mmCIF file of C-alpha atoms in Angstrom:
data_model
loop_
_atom_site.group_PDB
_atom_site.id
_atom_site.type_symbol
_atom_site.label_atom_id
_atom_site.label_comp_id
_atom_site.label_asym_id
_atom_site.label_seq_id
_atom_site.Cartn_x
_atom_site.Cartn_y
_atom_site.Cartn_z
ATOM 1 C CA UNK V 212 -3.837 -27.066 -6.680
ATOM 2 C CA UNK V 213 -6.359 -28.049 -3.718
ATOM 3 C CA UNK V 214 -9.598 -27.906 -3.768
ATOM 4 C CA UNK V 215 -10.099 -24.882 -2.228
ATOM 5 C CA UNK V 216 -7.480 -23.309 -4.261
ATOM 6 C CA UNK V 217 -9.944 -24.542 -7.457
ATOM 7 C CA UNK V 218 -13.114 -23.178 -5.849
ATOM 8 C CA UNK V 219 -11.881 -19.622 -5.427
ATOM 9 C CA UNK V 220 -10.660 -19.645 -8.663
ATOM 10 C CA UNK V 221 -13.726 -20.901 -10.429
ATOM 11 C CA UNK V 222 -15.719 -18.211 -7.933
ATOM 12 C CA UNK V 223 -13.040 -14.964 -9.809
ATOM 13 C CA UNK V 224 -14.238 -16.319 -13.211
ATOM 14 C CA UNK V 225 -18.095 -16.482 -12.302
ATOM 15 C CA UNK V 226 -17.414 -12.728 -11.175
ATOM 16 C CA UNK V 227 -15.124 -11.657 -14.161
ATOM 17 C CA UNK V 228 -16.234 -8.303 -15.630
ATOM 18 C CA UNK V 229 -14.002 -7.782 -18.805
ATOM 19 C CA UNK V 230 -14.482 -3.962 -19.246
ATOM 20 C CA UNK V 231 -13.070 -3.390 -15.531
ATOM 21 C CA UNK V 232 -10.319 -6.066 -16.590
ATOM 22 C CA UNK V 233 -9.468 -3.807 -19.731
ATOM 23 C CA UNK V 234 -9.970 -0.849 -18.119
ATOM 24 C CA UNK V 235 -7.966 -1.920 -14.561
ATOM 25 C CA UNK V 236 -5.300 -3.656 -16.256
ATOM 26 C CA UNK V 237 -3.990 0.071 -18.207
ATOM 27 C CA UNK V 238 -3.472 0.990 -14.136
ATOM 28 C CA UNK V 239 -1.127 -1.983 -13.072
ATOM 29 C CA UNK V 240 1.332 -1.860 -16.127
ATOM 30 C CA UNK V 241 3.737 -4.127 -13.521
ATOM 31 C CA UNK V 242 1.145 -6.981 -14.170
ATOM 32 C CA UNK V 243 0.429 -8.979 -17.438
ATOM 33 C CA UNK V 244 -3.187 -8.606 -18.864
ATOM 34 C CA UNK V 245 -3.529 -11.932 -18.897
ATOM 35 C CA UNK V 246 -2.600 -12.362 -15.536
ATOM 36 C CA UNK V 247 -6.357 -10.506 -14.517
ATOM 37 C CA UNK V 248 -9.123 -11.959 -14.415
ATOM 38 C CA UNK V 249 -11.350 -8.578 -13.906
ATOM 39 C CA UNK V 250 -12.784 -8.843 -10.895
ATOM 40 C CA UNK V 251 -14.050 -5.435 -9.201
ATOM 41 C CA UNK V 252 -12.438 -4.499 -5.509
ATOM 42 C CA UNK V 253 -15.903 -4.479 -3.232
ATOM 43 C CA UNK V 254 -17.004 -8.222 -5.152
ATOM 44 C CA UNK V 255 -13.305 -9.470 -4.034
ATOM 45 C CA UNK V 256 -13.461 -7.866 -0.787
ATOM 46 C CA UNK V 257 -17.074 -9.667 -0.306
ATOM 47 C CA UNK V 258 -15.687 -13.041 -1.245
ATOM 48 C CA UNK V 259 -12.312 -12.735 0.690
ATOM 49 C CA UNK V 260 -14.167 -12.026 3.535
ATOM 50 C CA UNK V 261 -16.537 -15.073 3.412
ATOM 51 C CA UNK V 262 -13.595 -16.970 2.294
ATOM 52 C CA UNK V 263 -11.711 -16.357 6.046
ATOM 53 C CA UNK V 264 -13.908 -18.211 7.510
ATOM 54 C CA UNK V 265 -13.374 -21.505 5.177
ATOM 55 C CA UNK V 266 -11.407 -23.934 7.333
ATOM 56 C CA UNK V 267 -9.286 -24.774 4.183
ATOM 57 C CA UNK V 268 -8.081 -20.963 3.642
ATOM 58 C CA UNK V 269 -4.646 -21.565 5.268
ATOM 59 C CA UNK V 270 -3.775 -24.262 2.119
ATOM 60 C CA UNK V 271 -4.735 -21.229 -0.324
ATOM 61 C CA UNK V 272 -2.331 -18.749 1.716
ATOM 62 C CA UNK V 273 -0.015 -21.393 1.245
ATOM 63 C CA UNK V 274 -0.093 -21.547 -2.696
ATOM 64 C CA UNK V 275 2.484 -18.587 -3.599
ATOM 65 C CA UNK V 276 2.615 -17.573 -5.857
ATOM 66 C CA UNK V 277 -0.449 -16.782 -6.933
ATOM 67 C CA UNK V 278 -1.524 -17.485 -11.363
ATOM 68 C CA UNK V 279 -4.025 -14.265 -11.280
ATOM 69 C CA UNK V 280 -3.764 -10.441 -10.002
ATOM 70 C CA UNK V 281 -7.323 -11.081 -8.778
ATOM 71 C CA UNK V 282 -6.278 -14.296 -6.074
ATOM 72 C CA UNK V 283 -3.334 -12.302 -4.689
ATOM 73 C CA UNK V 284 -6.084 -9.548 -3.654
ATOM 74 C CA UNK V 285 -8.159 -12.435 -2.240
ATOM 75 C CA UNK V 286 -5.284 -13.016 -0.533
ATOM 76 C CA UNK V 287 -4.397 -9.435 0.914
ATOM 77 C CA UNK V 288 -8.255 -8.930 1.901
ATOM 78 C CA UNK V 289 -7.781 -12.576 3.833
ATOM 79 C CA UNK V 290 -4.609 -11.998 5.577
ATOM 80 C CA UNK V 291 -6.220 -8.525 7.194
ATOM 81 C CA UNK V 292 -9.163 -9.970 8.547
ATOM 82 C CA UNK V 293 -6.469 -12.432 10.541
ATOM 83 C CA UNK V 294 -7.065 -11.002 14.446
ATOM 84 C CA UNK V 295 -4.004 -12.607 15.879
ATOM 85 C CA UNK V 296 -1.406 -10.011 15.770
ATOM 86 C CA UNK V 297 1.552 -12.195 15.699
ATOM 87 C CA UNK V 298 -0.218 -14.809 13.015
ATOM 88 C CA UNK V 299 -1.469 -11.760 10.707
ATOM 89 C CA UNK V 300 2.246 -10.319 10.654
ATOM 90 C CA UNK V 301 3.830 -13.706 9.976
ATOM 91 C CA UNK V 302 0.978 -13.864 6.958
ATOM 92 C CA UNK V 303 1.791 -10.646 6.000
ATOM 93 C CA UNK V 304 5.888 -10.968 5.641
ATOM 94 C CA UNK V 305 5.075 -14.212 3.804
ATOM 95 C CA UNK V 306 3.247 -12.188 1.313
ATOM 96 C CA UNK V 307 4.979 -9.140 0.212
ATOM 97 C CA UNK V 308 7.721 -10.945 -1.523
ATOM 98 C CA UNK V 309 4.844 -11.849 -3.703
ATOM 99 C CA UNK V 310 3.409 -9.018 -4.448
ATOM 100 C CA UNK V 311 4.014 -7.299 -7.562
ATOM 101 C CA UNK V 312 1.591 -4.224 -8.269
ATOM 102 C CA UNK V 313 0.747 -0.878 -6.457
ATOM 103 C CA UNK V 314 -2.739 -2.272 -6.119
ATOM 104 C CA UNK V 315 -2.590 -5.427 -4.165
ATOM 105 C CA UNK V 316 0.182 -3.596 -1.845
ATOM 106 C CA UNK V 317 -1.802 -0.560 -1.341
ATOM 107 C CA UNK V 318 -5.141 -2.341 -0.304
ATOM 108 C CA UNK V 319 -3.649 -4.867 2.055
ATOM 109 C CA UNK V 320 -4.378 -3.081 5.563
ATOM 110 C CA UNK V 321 -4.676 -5.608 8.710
ATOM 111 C CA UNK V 322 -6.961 -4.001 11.132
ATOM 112 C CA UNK V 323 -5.049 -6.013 13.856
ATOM 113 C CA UNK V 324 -1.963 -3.874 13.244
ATOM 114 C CA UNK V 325 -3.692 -0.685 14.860
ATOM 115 C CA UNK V 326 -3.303 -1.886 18.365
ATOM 116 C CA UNK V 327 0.074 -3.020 18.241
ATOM 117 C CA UNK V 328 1.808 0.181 16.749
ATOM 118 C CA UNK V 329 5.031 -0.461 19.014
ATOM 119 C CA UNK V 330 5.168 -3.934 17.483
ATOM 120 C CA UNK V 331 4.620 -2.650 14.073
ATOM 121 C CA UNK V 332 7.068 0.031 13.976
ATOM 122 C CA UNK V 333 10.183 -2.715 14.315
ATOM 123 C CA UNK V 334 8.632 -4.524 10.799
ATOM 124 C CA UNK V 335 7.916 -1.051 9.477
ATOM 125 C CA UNK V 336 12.157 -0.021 9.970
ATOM 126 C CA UNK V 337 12.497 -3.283 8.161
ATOM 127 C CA UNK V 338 10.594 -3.319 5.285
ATOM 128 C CA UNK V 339 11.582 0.302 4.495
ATOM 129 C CA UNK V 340 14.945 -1.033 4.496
ATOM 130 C CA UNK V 341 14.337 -3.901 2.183
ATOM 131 C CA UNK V 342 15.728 -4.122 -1.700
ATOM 132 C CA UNK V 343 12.079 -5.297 -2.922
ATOM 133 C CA UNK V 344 10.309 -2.477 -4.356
ATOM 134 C CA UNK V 345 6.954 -3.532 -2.839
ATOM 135 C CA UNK V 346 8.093 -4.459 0.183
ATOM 136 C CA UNK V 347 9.336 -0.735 0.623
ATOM 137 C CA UNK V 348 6.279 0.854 -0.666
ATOM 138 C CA UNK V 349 4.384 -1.339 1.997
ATOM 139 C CA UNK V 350 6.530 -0.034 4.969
ATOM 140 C CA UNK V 351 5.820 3.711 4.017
ATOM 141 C CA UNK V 352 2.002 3.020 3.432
ATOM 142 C CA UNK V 353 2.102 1.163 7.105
ATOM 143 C CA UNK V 354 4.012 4.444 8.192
ATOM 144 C CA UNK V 355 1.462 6.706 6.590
ATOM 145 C CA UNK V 356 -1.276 4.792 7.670
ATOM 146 C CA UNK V 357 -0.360 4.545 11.432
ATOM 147 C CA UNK V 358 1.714 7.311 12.099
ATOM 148 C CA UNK V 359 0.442 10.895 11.568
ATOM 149 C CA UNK V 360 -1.473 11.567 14.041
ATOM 150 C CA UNK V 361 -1.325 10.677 17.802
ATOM 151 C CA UNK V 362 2.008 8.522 17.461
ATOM 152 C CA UNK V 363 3.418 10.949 15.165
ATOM 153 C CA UNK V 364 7.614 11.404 15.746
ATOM 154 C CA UNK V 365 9.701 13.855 13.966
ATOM 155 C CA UNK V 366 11.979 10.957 13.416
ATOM 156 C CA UNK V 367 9.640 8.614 11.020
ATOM 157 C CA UNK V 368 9.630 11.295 7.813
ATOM 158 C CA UNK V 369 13.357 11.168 8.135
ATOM 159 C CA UNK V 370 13.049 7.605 7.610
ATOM 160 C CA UNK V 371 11.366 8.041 4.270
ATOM 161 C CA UNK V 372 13.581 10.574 3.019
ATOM 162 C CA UNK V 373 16.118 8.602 3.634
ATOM 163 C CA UNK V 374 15.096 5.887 1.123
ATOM 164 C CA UNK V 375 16.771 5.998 -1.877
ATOM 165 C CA UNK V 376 15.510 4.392 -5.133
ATOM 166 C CA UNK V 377 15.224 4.616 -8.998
ATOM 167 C CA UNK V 378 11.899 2.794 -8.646
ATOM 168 C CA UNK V 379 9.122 5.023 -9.459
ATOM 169 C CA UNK V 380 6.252 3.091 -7.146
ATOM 170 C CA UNK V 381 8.432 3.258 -4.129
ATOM 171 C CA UNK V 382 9.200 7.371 -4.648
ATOM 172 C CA UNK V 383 5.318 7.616 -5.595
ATOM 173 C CA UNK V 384 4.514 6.323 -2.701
ATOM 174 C CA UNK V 385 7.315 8.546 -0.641
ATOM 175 C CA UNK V 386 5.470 11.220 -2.043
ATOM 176 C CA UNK V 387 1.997 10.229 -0.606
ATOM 177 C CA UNK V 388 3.444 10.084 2.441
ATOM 178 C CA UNK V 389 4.753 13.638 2.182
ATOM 179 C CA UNK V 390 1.572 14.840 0.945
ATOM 180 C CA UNK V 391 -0.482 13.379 3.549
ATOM 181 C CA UNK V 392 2.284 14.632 6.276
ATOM 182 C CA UNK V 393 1.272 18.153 5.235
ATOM 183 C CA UNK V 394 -2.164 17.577 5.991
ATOM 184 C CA UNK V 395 -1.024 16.253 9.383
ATOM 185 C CA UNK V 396 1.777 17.282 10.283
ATOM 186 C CA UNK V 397 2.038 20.428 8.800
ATOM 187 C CA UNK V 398 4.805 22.429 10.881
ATOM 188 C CA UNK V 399 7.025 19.557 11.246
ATOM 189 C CA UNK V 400 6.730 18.625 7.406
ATOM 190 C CA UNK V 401 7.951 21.572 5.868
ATOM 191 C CA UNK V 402 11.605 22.435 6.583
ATOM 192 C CA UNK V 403 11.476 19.281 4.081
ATOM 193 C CA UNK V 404 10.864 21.452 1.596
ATOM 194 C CA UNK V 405 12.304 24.341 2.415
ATOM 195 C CA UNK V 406 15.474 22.932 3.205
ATOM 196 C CA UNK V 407 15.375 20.689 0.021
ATOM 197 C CA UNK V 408 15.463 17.614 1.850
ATOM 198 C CA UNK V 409 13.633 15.287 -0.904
ATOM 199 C CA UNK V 410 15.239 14.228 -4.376
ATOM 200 C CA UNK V 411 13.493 16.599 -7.051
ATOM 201 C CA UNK V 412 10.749 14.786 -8.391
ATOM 202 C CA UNK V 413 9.482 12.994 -4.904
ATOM 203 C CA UNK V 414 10.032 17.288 -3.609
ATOM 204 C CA UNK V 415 7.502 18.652 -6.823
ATOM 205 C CA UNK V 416 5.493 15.158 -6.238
ATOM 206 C CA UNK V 417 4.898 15.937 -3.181
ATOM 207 C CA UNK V 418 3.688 18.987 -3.755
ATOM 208 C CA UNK V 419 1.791 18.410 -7.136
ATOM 209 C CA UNK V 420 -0.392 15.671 -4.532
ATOM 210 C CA UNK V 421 -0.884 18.490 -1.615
ATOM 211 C CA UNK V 422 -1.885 21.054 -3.544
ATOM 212 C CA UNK V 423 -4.869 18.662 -4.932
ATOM 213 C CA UNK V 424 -5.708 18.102 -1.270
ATOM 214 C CA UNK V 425 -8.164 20.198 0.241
ATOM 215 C CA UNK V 426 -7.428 19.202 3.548
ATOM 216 C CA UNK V 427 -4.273 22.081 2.802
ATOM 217 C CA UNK V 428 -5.156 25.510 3.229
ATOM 218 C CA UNK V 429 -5.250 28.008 0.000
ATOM 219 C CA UNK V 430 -1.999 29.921 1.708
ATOM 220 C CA UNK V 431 -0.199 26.947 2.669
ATOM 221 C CA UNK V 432 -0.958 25.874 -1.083
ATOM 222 C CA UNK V 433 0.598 29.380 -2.510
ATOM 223 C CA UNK V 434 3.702 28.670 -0.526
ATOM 224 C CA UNK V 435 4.140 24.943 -1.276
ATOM 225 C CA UNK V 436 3.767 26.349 -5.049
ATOM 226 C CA UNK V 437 6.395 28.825 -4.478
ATOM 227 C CA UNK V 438 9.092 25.983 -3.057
ATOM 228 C CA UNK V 439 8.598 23.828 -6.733
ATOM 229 C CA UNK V 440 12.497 22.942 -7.749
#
């Protein structure tokens, strides 16, 4: 390992906190316990972000994979500070073959990617399309994230019910993005349900995760109750 590679591994020990490791590591079954060091998110976010600036940071992003849970989230909170669209994408689809939790997928969020949302869209169709099960649950977050407001198209929901998989992080994650379409989308969202256009558990997921929302109205919650399979 390089020396930089050392350093931010001897920086996750000095930081380790082994009630959030016990505690964190019942939430990422996918991961093994000794595969965390216990580092909490805002101290690894803090370090990542001094760490960017380190002129050695592109031989660490080139050390996959990754011993600990705790580096590859040093390495999704360095990839999103990259500004360069086209280098932060290229980081990005390095990655997610790498990543192997809800966690480290969920929280990687390039800020660059908000101003290139035609760009994005053609990696988005991708990933959704991919047979890795993070990979997937990345391209719906991406779609959730970036997608359900002004750039909305009745189109992009279709693409997530479209995706068909046994693995329950990628149909967790389809229904989050339902969920959070009712919020946004409301009117274009539910003929989804009505029409029974979801699998039954992402459908009553889906539902379960709206009706905990209060950005959904009380009626709109009695209905969405009423449409349970």
């Amino acid at each position: 390992m390089s020396d930089i590679g050392e350093k931010i591994r001897a920086s996750l020990w000095e930081l380790q906190d082994t009630e959030y490791r016990d505690f964190h590591a019942k939430l990422i079954p996918t991961v093994a316990p000794e595969a965390i060091i216990g580092v909490r998110t805002p101290q690894v976010r803090k370090l990542a972000k001094k760490l960017a600036k380190d002129a050695e940071i592109g031989e660490f992003l080139a050390q996959l994979p990754h011993q600990y849970y705790d580096e590859n989230n040093i390495h999704a909170f360095v990839v999103e500070q990259i500004k360069d669209y086209e280098e932060c994408l290229a980081q990005t689809e390095r990655f997610l073959p790498y990543i192997d939790n809800w966690a480290t997928c969920d929280m990687m969020s390039p800020k660059v990617f908000a101003g290139h949302k035609e760009e994005l869209l053609v990696s988005v169709r991708r990933w959704i399309a991919s047979s890795e099960t993070y990979t997937v649950r990345y391209g719906v977050g991406m779609l959730m994230r970036h997608y359900l407001d002004e750039d909305f198209q009745p189109e992009y929901p279709q693409l997530v019910a479209e995706i068909r998989s046994e693995e329950y992080y990628v149909n967790m994650m389809r229904a989050w993005y339902f969920a959070t379409a009712l919020t946004k989308q409301y009117k274009s969202i539910i003929p989804y349900f009505e029409e029974r256009r979801l699998d039954s558990w992402t459908h009553n997921k889906a539902i379960q995760k709206a009706c905990e929302s209060y950005r959904v109205t009380a009626d709109q919650k009695s209905y969405l109750r009423e449409l349970k399979v």
